[in-house]
Amino acid sequence: MPRSASTGPLAGPLALAAAAAVLGAAGLLVAPAASAQPAAATAARGVDYRGHHFTVPADWALVDLDAAPGTCVDFSRHALYYGTPAAAQDCPAGGTGRTEALLVEPATSADAPGTRVDAASQEIDAADAQVHVLAGYRHDPALVRQIVAGAGLPGTAPAVRPSTQRPAVATPAALPANTTSYTGKGFDACEAPTAAQMSAWKSASPYGAVGIYFGGPSRACADQPNLSASWLQQQSSAGWRFLPIYGGVMADDITSPTAQGTASAQDAASRAASYGLPQGSVLYDDMEAYSPSYSGAVLAYLSAWTKELHTLGYQSGVYSSSSSGIEDLADHYGSGYEMPDVIYDALWNGSATTSDPAVPAGLWADHQRVHQYSGGHNESYGGATLNIDSDYLDVAARTASAAHGTVWDRTRSATGGWQAHASEIDDNDAITAVASAGLPDGTLHTFTVVPGSGVWERVRSASGTWAATATHLDDNGSITALSAAALPDGTLHLDVVVKGSGVWDRTRSASGTWAAAATQIDDNAAITRLASAGLPDGTVHLEALVPGSGIWERVRSASGSWAAAATHLDTNGSITALSTAALPDGTQHLDAVVPGSGIWDRTRTAAGTWQSSTLIDTNGSISAVGTAALPDGTLHVDAVVPGSGVWDRTRGTAGGWAAAATQIDDNGAIFTVQPAALPDGTLHVHTIV
């Protein structure tokens, strides 16, 4: 899988700060400050294609795909590819390695005009009636953004869909549960082969599994003309098994390990679902060889990758070289890092077994290994030649275990003092998610998700006593996430994400009766997380996170009707967590976690207008966030920092944010937080450990 790449940023007129646009942390394109000194001019070259002129640095390759059919569209080198890519490309086996490069091809009817930035994959997608552009980057997004803009492609910022209706998300038929399990030989190639090549190899080769590069910021073959949900279905029906490989963040690009590992896992899980790969499948992060100085960052990144994949229902796999990533994992097994379920070991010794002296025989011993025993080389079967890496798999089907624990409550008094210690309020250690809401009568309702069991409710009375037992509120074992919102009339809304189904809403009346059945209010199967707020005017605002797309809002009117369509509220596809709360003055705050950047706060005025986002916490390692509004008009934003605990930041009644956050819980094992306010001015912060 190794692939060398040119990674240095380019100077010159194409990289002038005054002319370039850079990606802001909130997902917007903003102009950078002008450079104090003008950059030295460098030579450039250009190509005219279908009415557009593309200007690139002089040292870039210009590749006419129509004149050189079969050329590999390889984003590991600086190049401008133009023309129609072949279905069967002559690509080297190595599937990772990324730098700045562009593919310009004829537009099709499926290409919507506009420009879209996919920060998770480090790609820019642009189109008009004539051309479609796929641009990849590693360290210099401003360069490729300017090349695209300079060619006259529409849009100076990521395009927002002209309609507020979220496009229908086609949920592909799920592949078999054992689709990533196999014992025997397999291969991986940079590009997914054509159906004809796969058929020839199925008939004549010794291989029964194929590695596919299905996403990621370091994927070299970003253009995958064959890879689709239907291709996977076809190959699965033919008997193939799969090694889904995600080209994740490379060691020398890791700056916020936990945040980046979490974001990679979320993007990978979303993409896997779009291809029909079912929960329980093994998804492999490709971590290429690195020097020992990066070991700590890599282990933290891979630990976060594994934890988040488990939360999302997938198994974690890690590909790396025997002498770096795999050896590091083996050496630190049992030391506190979350270990992958399967290791994918690159040791080119020609031996089609899963043995490796660097990995003790007792580790990953239960059908949990893949061995890449031979690097890039050509093999031919049935008249079809591919450049491949050869693998041997011993992987059994199993179910991933989501991060789970018990629920703890820590209270802040109305006078501002925090309880010295948290109290355990639910000792069921299988809980994976929690949501809470305080009602006008002073009761506090806490909801938990137990995978395979559903949602359980535990109530704290107005006098301060927690119920001895929880009530089984919803027995749908496929619920994965939830949120709760209380309204001034005493009603309560519980919203849940059901795997593969979308969002369902269940209501509790002011008299305390729960609706017999939930109502589906959003059928987008790509939604992973929710946040909701009840406003003083009686409306409910439900915020839904769609990885790679951002945040979508759906509103329930005071009269009880849910909006027919959701509004695309934030187009930043890198957001990994969200929370929201409504203040007594009718304003609403939406807080979003952007890995490597921190927490961004967006305000909706009492008149209903959403403002631009403000960065309120620059800790790029934050993994979860919770928001609660007190009756006096103050706002509390609580953030989870893995290994450090929970930090509380306050917004005063006048609108000013505290300059620093306060650590309110130093338990580094906490993985989620949910605060809820009561009418008496107390604040309850719930965590899962």
XYZ file of C-alpha atoms in Angstrom:
689
model
C 0.000 0.000 0.000
C 2.880 2.489 0.398
C 2.899 5.343 -2.069
C 5.316 8.264 -2.084
C 3.841 11.725 -2.426
C 5.027 15.254 -2.943
C 3.705 17.101 0.069
C 5.305 20.542 0.125
C 3.088 23.590 -0.465
C 3.772 25.569 -3.623
C 4.632 29.257 -3.642
C 3.952 31.774 -6.367
C 0.943 33.529 -7.844
C -1.279 30.472 -7.400
C -0.629 30.512 -3.683
C -0.712 34.260 -3.004
C -2.571 34.853 0.238
C -4.361 37.904 -1.098
C -5.850 35.925 -3.941
C -6.492 32.575 -2.302
C -9.323 31.284 -0.180
C -8.702 28.967 2.717
C -10.966 26.603 4.590
C -12.197 28.046 7.854
C -12.762 25.778 10.800
C -16.513 26.273 10.578
C -16.558 24.977 7.035
C -16.756 28.356 5.327
C -14.347 29.766 2.778
C -12.736 32.909 4.135
C -10.091 35.230 2.767
C -6.794 35.026 4.651
C -4.898 38.033 5.835
C -2.662 39.605 3.224
C 0.972 38.578 3.347
C 3.414 41.152 4.641
C 5.743 40.351 1.744
C 4.680 39.396 -1.778
C 5.472 35.823 -2.761
C 8.065 35.284 -5.430
C 6.563 34.607 -8.844
C 6.867 31.132 -10.284
C 6.095 29.750 -13.694
C 2.684 28.314 -14.465
C 1.127 26.347 -17.289
C -2.414 25.843 -18.415
C -4.936 23.715 -20.278
C -8.090 24.731 -22.119
C -10.833 22.153 -21.718
C -14.513 22.434 -22.647
C -14.609 26.211 -22.356
C -12.507 26.513 -19.211
C -8.855 27.458 -18.736
C -7.087 25.681 -15.880
C -3.791 27.183 -14.693
C -1.472 25.052 -12.572
C 2.147 25.344 -11.383
C 4.745 24.619 -14.051
C 6.031 21.506 -12.298
C 2.644 19.776 -12.430
C 2.039 17.001 -14.950
C -0.649 17.631 -17.582
C -2.326 14.359 -18.554
C -4.774 14.073 -21.452
C -6.829 11.011 -20.535
C -8.467 10.839 -23.950
C -5.056 10.683 -25.618
C -3.656 8.241 -23.055
C -6.510 5.868 -22.213
C -5.908 3.685 -19.207
C -3.721 6.231 -17.401
C -4.151 6.000 -13.640
C -5.788 9.057 -12.072
C -3.306 9.174 -9.234
C -3.620 11.925 -6.624
C -0.288 11.028 -5.011
C 1.484 13.284 -7.529
C 0.922 16.892 -8.604
C -1.064 16.545 -11.812
C -3.979 17.914 -13.793
C -5.857 15.053 -15.443
C -8.377 16.038 -18.106
C -10.672 13.901 -20.210
C -12.687 10.789 -19.451
C -11.036 8.322 -17.034
C -11.004 4.718 -18.182
C -12.922 2.102 -16.229
C -9.797 -0.089 -16.250
C -6.813 2.051 -15.251
C -3.167 1.040 -15.054
C -2.701 1.890 -11.372
C 0.043 0.712 -9.013
C -1.270 -1.293 -6.082
C -0.443 1.277 -3.383
C -3.731 2.924 -2.475
C -2.581 5.720 -0.174
C -0.610 8.918 -0.681
C -2.149 12.300 -1.370
C -1.031 15.697 -2.559
C -2.621 18.500 -4.588
C -4.097 17.218 -7.877
C -7.166 17.668 -10.091
C -9.343 15.587 -12.382
C -11.397 17.504 -14.962
C -13.904 15.450 -16.925
C -17.065 16.068 -18.958
C -20.106 16.902 -16.842
C -23.048 14.539 -16.751
C -26.700 15.083 -15.923
C -25.966 13.854 -12.393
C -23.529 16.716 -11.688
C -25.240 19.554 -9.820
C -23.730 23.005 -10.543
C -21.779 24.495 -7.665
C -18.759 23.899 -5.484
C -18.657 21.606 -2.463
C -15.851 21.077 0.035
C -15.478 17.682 1.698
C -13.101 18.431 4.553
C -13.108 14.852 5.815
C -11.773 13.532 2.499
C -9.800 16.695 1.714
C -11.505 17.088 -1.641
C -13.244 19.856 -3.549
C -15.997 18.923 -5.968
C -17.164 21.473 -8.544
C -19.303 21.364 -11.660
C -21.158 23.383 -14.251
C -22.927 22.366 -17.452
C -19.630 21.539 -19.198
C -17.197 20.041 -16.700
C -16.986 18.182 -13.436
C -13.875 18.752 -11.292
C -12.598 16.556 -8.479
C -9.688 18.225 -6.687
C -7.699 16.642 -3.880
C -5.319 18.289 -1.452
C -3.126 17.540 1.508
C -1.462 20.686 2.837
C -2.598 23.375 0.412
C -6.385 23.611 -0.053
C -5.989 27.261 -1.058
C -4.014 26.239 -4.135
C -6.578 23.824 -5.539
C -9.423 26.141 -4.556
C -7.859 28.937 -6.573
C -7.261 26.685 -9.579
C -10.940 25.735 -9.543
C -12.129 29.305 -9.039
C -9.704 30.621 -11.643
C -11.234 28.309 -14.226
C -14.592 29.986 -13.727
C -16.404 27.186 -11.938
C -19.493 28.434 -10.082
C -19.488 29.231 -6.416
C -17.019 31.014 -4.185
C -17.957 28.927 -1.165
C -19.304 25.467 -0.537
C -22.645 25.413 -2.296
C -25.810 25.248 -0.214
C -28.568 23.351 -1.934
C -31.097 25.768 -3.454
C -33.938 23.956 -1.691
C -34.382 23.440 2.027
C -35.596 19.918 1.324
C -32.942 17.397 2.196
C -32.367 15.154 -0.819
C -33.617 11.640 -0.393
C -30.902 9.300 0.774
C -31.119 6.000 -1.000
C -30.315 3.285 1.491
C -28.587 0.471 -0.386
C -29.480 -3.109 0.337
C -27.228 -4.371 3.096
C -24.543 -6.842 2.155
C -24.372 -10.148 4.059
C -23.263 -9.972 7.688
C -20.143 -12.000 6.875
C -19.086 -9.736 4.021
C -15.736 -8.803 5.660
C -14.968 -12.223 7.142
C -12.896 -14.757 5.226
C -10.147 -17.319 5.572
C -7.838 -17.561 2.582
C -6.030 -15.410 0.048
C -7.080 -11.929 -0.979
C -5.672 -8.951 -2.851
C -5.944 -5.186 -2.817
C -5.629 -2.737 -5.695
C -5.695 1.046 -5.828
C -8.756 1.135 -8.113
C -11.686 -1.210 -7.736
C -11.412 -3.492 -10.813
C -14.070 -3.662 -13.494
C -16.837 -6.245 -13.291
C -15.200 -8.143 -16.163
C -11.840 -8.237 -14.381
C -13.475 -9.403 -11.164
C -15.334 -12.138 -13.023
C -12.153 -13.363 -14.704
C -10.269 -13.448 -11.410
C -13.109 -15.162 -9.576
C -12.987 -17.979 -12.090
C -9.229 -18.404 -12.389
C -7.342 -16.803 -9.468
C -6.583 -18.211 -6.004
C -8.129 -15.118 -4.388
C -11.483 -14.888 -2.630
C -11.349 -11.421 -1.037
C -10.639 -7.967 -2.466
C -9.457 -4.795 -0.761
C -11.372 -1.629 -1.705
C -10.318 1.936 -0.935
C -13.681 3.463 -0.068
C -12.643 6.905 1.202
C -10.305 9.019 3.273
C -8.010 12.044 2.986
C -4.986 9.974 1.921
C -6.696 7.823 -0.717
C -4.508 8.083 -3.835
C -7.114 6.785 -6.296
C -9.812 9.280 -5.379
C -11.571 8.684 -8.689
C -13.201 5.265 -8.419
C -15.210 4.780 -11.640
C -16.273 1.254 -10.737
C -16.825 1.374 -6.992
C -20.486 1.683 -6.002
C -23.074 -0.035 -3.850
C -24.284 -1.960 -6.883
C -20.701 -3.066 -7.698
C -20.337 -4.411 -4.159
C -23.674 -6.196 -4.421
C -22.643 -7.741 -7.734
C -19.277 -8.931 -6.432
C -20.793 -10.186 -3.186
C -23.313 -12.222 -5.159
C -20.399 -13.671 -7.141
C -18.842 -14.873 -3.891
C -16.265 -12.176 -3.150
C -15.538 -10.962 0.389
C -14.137 -7.505 1.118
C -11.385 -5.611 2.911
C -12.825 -2.056 3.181
C -9.801 0.251 3.491
C -10.065 3.884 4.601
C -7.104 6.101 3.718
C -6.990 7.952 7.019
C -4.788 10.687 8.454
C -1.102 9.869 8.089
C 1.207 9.971 11.113
C 2.929 13.238 10.225
C -0.434 14.971 9.718
C -1.830 14.081 13.144
C -2.241 17.223 15.238
C -5.276 16.352 17.399
C -5.214 12.550 17.641
C -8.500 11.949 19.419
C -10.483 14.425 17.378
C -8.998 13.286 14.076
C -9.413 9.597 14.876
C -13.038 10.187 15.838
C -13.711 12.186 12.678
C -12.098 9.543 10.479
C -14.243 6.831 12.035
C -17.416 8.837 11.572
C -16.644 9.529 7.930
C -15.686 5.908 7.336
C -18.869 4.594 8.951
C -21.032 6.968 6.938
C -19.348 5.962 3.689
C -19.501 2.279 4.575
C -23.239 2.532 5.155
C -23.677 4.279 1.794
C -22.050 1.272 0.110
C -24.260 -1.199 1.953
C -21.573 -2.477 4.317
C -23.569 -3.556 7.381
C -22.788 -2.783 10.987
C -20.444 -5.425 12.304
C -18.250 -5.130 9.208
C -14.530 -4.545 9.741
C -13.341 -1.140 8.466
C -9.557 -0.746 8.166
C -7.685 2.512 8.727
C -4.591 2.589 6.513
C -1.748 3.936 8.646
C 1.405 3.838 6.532
C 4.849 3.273 8.051
C 6.132 6.037 10.335
C 9.107 6.870 12.534
C 9.086 6.144 16.292
C 8.634 9.831 17.125
C 5.023 9.589 15.950
C 4.113 6.499 17.989
C 2.189 8.278 20.743
C 0.095 10.335 18.347
C -0.650 7.322 16.152
C -1.728 5.150 19.080
C -4.063 7.882 20.352
C -5.498 8.394 16.853
C -6.093 4.674 16.317
C -7.597 4.328 19.795
C -10.119 7.065 18.979
C -10.788 5.440 15.589
C -11.629 2.163 17.302
C -13.776 3.705 20.043
C -15.884 5.673 17.580
C -16.318 2.776 15.162
C -17.561 0.675 18.069
C -19.986 3.433 19.026
C -21.282 3.395 15.453
C -21.592 -0.383 15.365
C -18.609 -1.283 13.175
C -15.549 -3.348 13.943
C -12.172 -1.658 13.870
C -9.311 -2.794 11.702
C -5.862 -1.221 11.378
C -3.475 -1.659 8.447
C 0.143 -0.754 9.059
C 3.664 -2.033 8.627
C 4.911 -4.762 10.916
C 7.802 -2.598 12.105
C 5.791 0.506 13.029
C 2.022 0.526 13.562
C 1.509 -3.185 14.152
C 4.505 -3.458 16.468
C 3.341 -0.378 18.401
C -0.128 -1.853 18.858
C 1.299 -5.154 20.070
C 3.748 -3.441 22.437
C 0.973 -1.328 23.988
C -1.702 -4.005 24.164
C -3.518 -3.691 27.501
C -1.923 -0.335 28.339
C -5.097 1.756 28.099
C -5.359 2.335 24.363
C -8.445 0.896 22.697
C -7.204 -1.933 20.503
C -8.557 -2.756 17.029
C -10.586 -5.904 16.525
C -8.440 -6.965 13.556
C -4.857 -6.162 12.545
C -3.832 -5.954 8.871
C -0.101 -6.571 8.965
C 2.198 -5.476 6.125
C 5.176 -7.831 6.243
C 6.363 -8.696 2.747
C 7.982 -12.040 3.486
C 6.077 -14.059 0.894
C 4.457 -16.279 3.525
C 0.686 -16.697 3.151
C 0.075 -17.088 6.894
C -0.837 -14.649 9.672
C 2.295 -15.203 11.788
C 4.582 -12.272 12.622
C 7.435 -12.300 15.186
C 6.453 -8.744 16.159
C 3.009 -9.914 17.329
C 2.800 -12.447 20.185
C 0.763 -15.498 19.254
C -1.794 -14.794 21.978
C -2.776 -11.378 20.601
C -5.469 -11.059 17.948
C -5.563 -14.836 18.043
C -9.288 -15.451 17.538
C -9.448 -15.123 13.735
C -8.425 -11.445 13.947
C -5.543 -11.093 11.500
C -4.790 -10.203 7.898
C -1.260 -10.484 6.506
C -0.160 -8.520 3.440
C 2.637 -10.852 2.422
C 3.615 -9.370 -0.955
C 3.782 -5.797 -2.248
C 2.838 -4.344 -5.617
C 3.253 -6.735 -8.548
C 1.344 -7.821 -11.645
C -0.735 -10.979 -11.822
C -2.900 -12.174 -14.720
C -5.912 -14.497 -14.670
C -8.478 -15.113 -17.373
C -6.811 -12.544 -19.606
C -7.079 -9.754 -16.994
C -3.912 -8.222 -15.527
C -3.920 -6.226 -12.283
C -1.188 -4.687 -10.160
C -1.893 -5.907 -6.645
C -0.702 -6.477 -3.112
C -1.276 -10.061 -1.948
C -2.968 -10.774 1.381
C -3.860 -13.732 3.556
C -6.981 -13.347 5.715
C -8.099 -15.135 8.854
C -11.074 -13.006 9.910
C -14.260 -14.319 11.517
C -17.600 -12.530 11.636
C -18.431 -10.940 14.989
C -20.409 -8.019 16.380
C -18.706 -4.774 17.371
C -19.211 -3.547 20.929
C -20.062 0.147 21.298
C -18.443 2.284 23.987
C -20.580 1.801 27.090
C -20.706 2.427 30.811
C -22.833 3.643 33.719
C -24.476 7.067 34.174
C -23.235 9.592 36.722
C -24.804 12.886 37.848
C -22.965 15.976 39.082
C -24.975 18.981 40.304
C -24.325 22.724 40.241
C -26.373 24.618 42.802
C -28.391 27.720 41.971
C -25.680 29.764 43.704
C -22.951 28.351 41.459
C -21.236 25.716 43.572
C -20.408 22.371 41.997
C -20.976 19.118 43.872
C -17.616 17.705 44.970
C -18.298 14.244 43.591
C -20.573 12.751 40.986
C -23.220 10.210 41.984
C -23.967 7.059 40.020
C -27.647 7.127 39.062
C -27.757 4.100 36.756
C -25.432 1.131 37.228
C -26.296 -0.603 33.951
C -22.854 -0.729 32.355
C -24.249 -1.440 28.871
C -25.486 2.146 28.382
C -24.123 3.855 25.255
C -26.001 7.187 25.153
C -27.854 9.520 27.517
C -30.245 12.470 27.152
C -31.992 14.564 29.815
C -34.657 17.248 30.111
C -36.061 19.198 33.056
C -39.813 19.883 33.158
C -41.542 23.004 34.539
C -42.761 20.954 37.538
C -39.158 20.483 38.671
C -38.794 16.838 37.697
C -35.781 15.673 35.720
C -36.137 12.936 33.098
C -33.057 10.997 32.015
C -33.119 8.603 29.068
C -30.514 5.971 28.241
C -29.834 3.688 25.280
C -29.024 0.031 25.904
C -28.161 -1.643 22.561
C -30.440 -4.546 21.795
C -32.864 -3.433 24.512
C -33.965 0.098 23.619
C -34.562 3.220 25.709
C -34.967 3.367 29.473
C -36.252 6.351 31.499
C -35.263 7.289 35.046
C -36.939 10.218 36.836
C -35.721 12.542 39.587
C -38.596 13.991 41.590
C -38.964 17.703 42.301
C -37.871 16.954 45.866
C -34.572 15.532 44.621
C -35.016 11.770 44.820
C -34.047 9.533 41.921
C -36.363 6.632 41.105
C -34.927 3.339 42.308
C -35.483 1.695 38.941
C -35.664 2.742 35.316
C -38.740 2.271 33.126
C -38.470 0.475 29.788
C -39.857 3.158 27.509
C -39.036 1.805 24.032
C -38.025 -1.773 23.236
C -36.548 -1.056 19.793
C -33.085 -2.555 20.102
C -31.875 -0.767 16.957
C -31.919 2.700 18.553
C -28.434 4.242 18.446
C -28.813 7.888 19.538
C -31.359 10.135 21.229
C -32.239 13.626 22.456
C -34.930 15.091 24.707
C -36.669 18.472 24.830
C -39.210 19.880 27.301
C -41.843 22.485 26.411
C -43.344 25.204 28.641
C -46.716 23.414 28.690
C -45.142 20.436 30.445
C -44.980 18.109 27.461
C -41.784 16.262 26.640
C -40.394 15.066 23.301
C -38.017 12.126 23.016
C -36.351 11.748 19.617
C -34.319 8.695 18.653
C -32.203 7.498 15.732
C -33.158 4.009 14.577
C -30.457 2.263 12.576
C -31.340 2.333 8.882
C -34.642 4.126 9.503
C -34.037 7.741 10.513
C -35.548 9.725 13.385
C -38.636 8.854 15.421
C -40.434 11.163 17.893
C -42.379 10.065 20.986
C -44.338 12.506 23.171
C -45.114 12.569 26.892
C -48.171 14.622 27.796
C -48.219 17.167 30.622
C -50.197 14.644 32.663
C -47.382 12.102 32.343
C -48.698 9.721 29.695
C -46.387 8.564 26.926
C -47.734 8.133 23.408
C -48.253 4.461 22.637
C -46.144 4.658 19.491
C -43.389 6.827 18.049
C -43.813 8.824 14.835
C -41.198 8.838 12.090
C -40.270 12.456 11.401
C -37.159 11.986 9.248
C -36.291 9.005 7.041
C -32.657 9.949 6.404
C -30.762 6.781 7.320
C -27.429 8.659 7.336
C -28.257 10.608 10.523
C -25.958 9.626 13.401
C -26.561 12.131 16.223
C -29.346 14.398 17.490
C -29.828 17.485 19.644
C -33.142 19.164 20.425
C -34.486 22.215 22.221
C -37.938 23.375 23.291
C -38.373 27.128 22.838
C -40.552 29.433 24.989
C -42.924 29.867 22.035
C -43.795 26.161 22.135
C -41.783 25.079 19.098
C -39.340 22.167 19.107
C -36.125 22.469 17.110
C -34.492 19.155 16.218
C -30.906 19.258 14.956
C -29.580 16.181 13.126
C -25.966 15.422 12.221
C -25.261 13.810 8.848
C -21.509 13.012 8.580
C -19.980 14.618 5.510
C -22.999 16.898 5.092
C -23.319 18.827 8.345
C -26.328 19.752 10.464
C -29.954 19.702 9.320
C -32.798 21.271 11.311
C -36.435 20.197 11.434
C -38.990 22.259 13.410
C -42.233 21.287 15.135
C -44.662 24.188 15.315
C -46.422 25.253 18.508
C -49.598 23.745 17.057
C -47.932 20.340 16.816
C -46.990 19.923 13.139
C -43.515 18.849 12.068
C -42.060 20.643 9.040
C -42.256 18.539 5.892
C -38.631 19.301 5.055
C -35.406 19.852 6.953
C -33.214 22.930 6.521
C -29.480 22.584 5.867
C -28.300 24.682 8.771
C -24.539 24.063 8.709
C -22.698 22.651 5.685
C -19.507 21.734 7.537
C -19.154 18.020 6.879
C -16.386 17.712 9.491
C -18.690 18.258 12.476
C -18.625 15.216 14.768
C -20.839 16.200 17.712
C -23.557 18.741 18.485
C -25.806 20.075 21.238
C -28.406 22.805 21.550
C -30.372 24.774 24.152
C -32.971 27.556 24.214
C -32.738 30.591 26.500
C -35.716 32.252 28.225
C -35.472 35.229 25.832
C -36.356 32.978 22.875
C -32.861 32.683 21.437
C -31.337 29.291 20.680
C -27.700 28.208 20.730
C -26.309 25.377 18.622
C -22.845 24.120 19.547
C -20.815 21.940 17.173
C -17.512 20.102 17.593
C -15.066 20.394 14.681
C -12.061 18.073 15.197
C -8.777 19.927 15.373
C -10.619 23.221 15.795
C -12.846 23.070 18.877
C -16.415 24.156 19.624
C -18.324 26.569 17.402
C -21.438 28.311 18.732
C -24.226 29.475 16.422
C -27.118 31.634 17.666
C -30.697 31.809 16.429
C -32.305 35.119 17.320
C -35.734 35.336 18.914
C -36.941 36.544 15.515
C -35.796 33.283 13.929
C -32.579 34.269 12.137
C -29.491 32.096 12.441
C -26.207 33.969 12.874
C -22.720 32.916 11.760
C -20.708 30.591 13.993
C -18.271 31.788 16.655
C -15.326 29.747 17.922
C -15.763 29.551 21.698
C -13.248 26.827 22.559
C -10.042 26.137 20.631
C -9.274 22.739 22.169
C -9.078 20.532 19.095
C -9.222 17.330 21.150
C -12.802 17.839 22.353
C -14.871 14.785 21.451
C -18.335 15.522 22.856
C -20.392 18.546 23.878
C -23.541 19.285 25.884
C -25.418 22.577 26.294
C -27.964 23.761 28.872
C -29.710 27.081 29.546
C -30.559 28.262 33.069
C -33.671 30.287 33.976
C -31.512 33.360 34.701
C -30.347 33.481 31.063
C -26.881 32.000 31.488
C -25.716 29.227 29.185
C -23.428 26.330 30.090
C -21.443 24.434 27.451
C -19.806 21.265 28.740
C -17.046 19.573 26.734
C -15.468 16.136 27.012
C -11.689 16.053 26.559
C -10.585 12.395 26.426
C -8.069 11.655 29.156
C -8.898 14.909 30.942
C -12.620 14.835 31.751
C -15.359 17.464 31.487
C -14.827 21.199 31.154
C -17.577 23.797 31.662
C -17.683 27.158 29.883
C -20.310 29.781 30.707
C -22.010 32.504 28.681
C -23.298 35.337 30.846
C -26.694 36.984 30.597
C -25.095 39.908 28.763
C -23.745 37.576 26.070
C -20.081 37.350 27.010
C -18.305 34.013 27.121
C -15.963 33.131 29.976
C -12.344 33.442 28.871
C -11.509 29.983 30.167
C -13.305 26.728 30.823
C -13.458 25.153 34.284
C -12.679 21.488 34.828
C -15.688 20.050 36.660
C -14.832 16.348 36.379
C -11.320 14.925 35.985
C -12.396 11.398 35.032
C -10.556 10.847 31.761
C -12.681 7.816 30.875
C -15.855 9.877 30.323
C -16.954 9.649 26.694
C -20.200 11.636 26.618
C -21.871 14.487 28.515
C -25.450 15.756 28.823
C -26.363 18.749 31.030
C -29.950 19.656 31.954
C -31.287 22.675 33.857
C -34.186 22.819 36.331
C -36.552 25.715 37.134
C -34.884 26.232 40.533
C -31.634 27.223 38.798
C -29.743 24.010 39.469
C -27.816 22.269 36.715
C -27.355 18.516 36.408
C -24.484 17.195 34.288
C -24.812 13.558 33.267
C -21.835 11.569 32.022
C -21.193 7.980 30.987
C -18.083 6.227 32.272
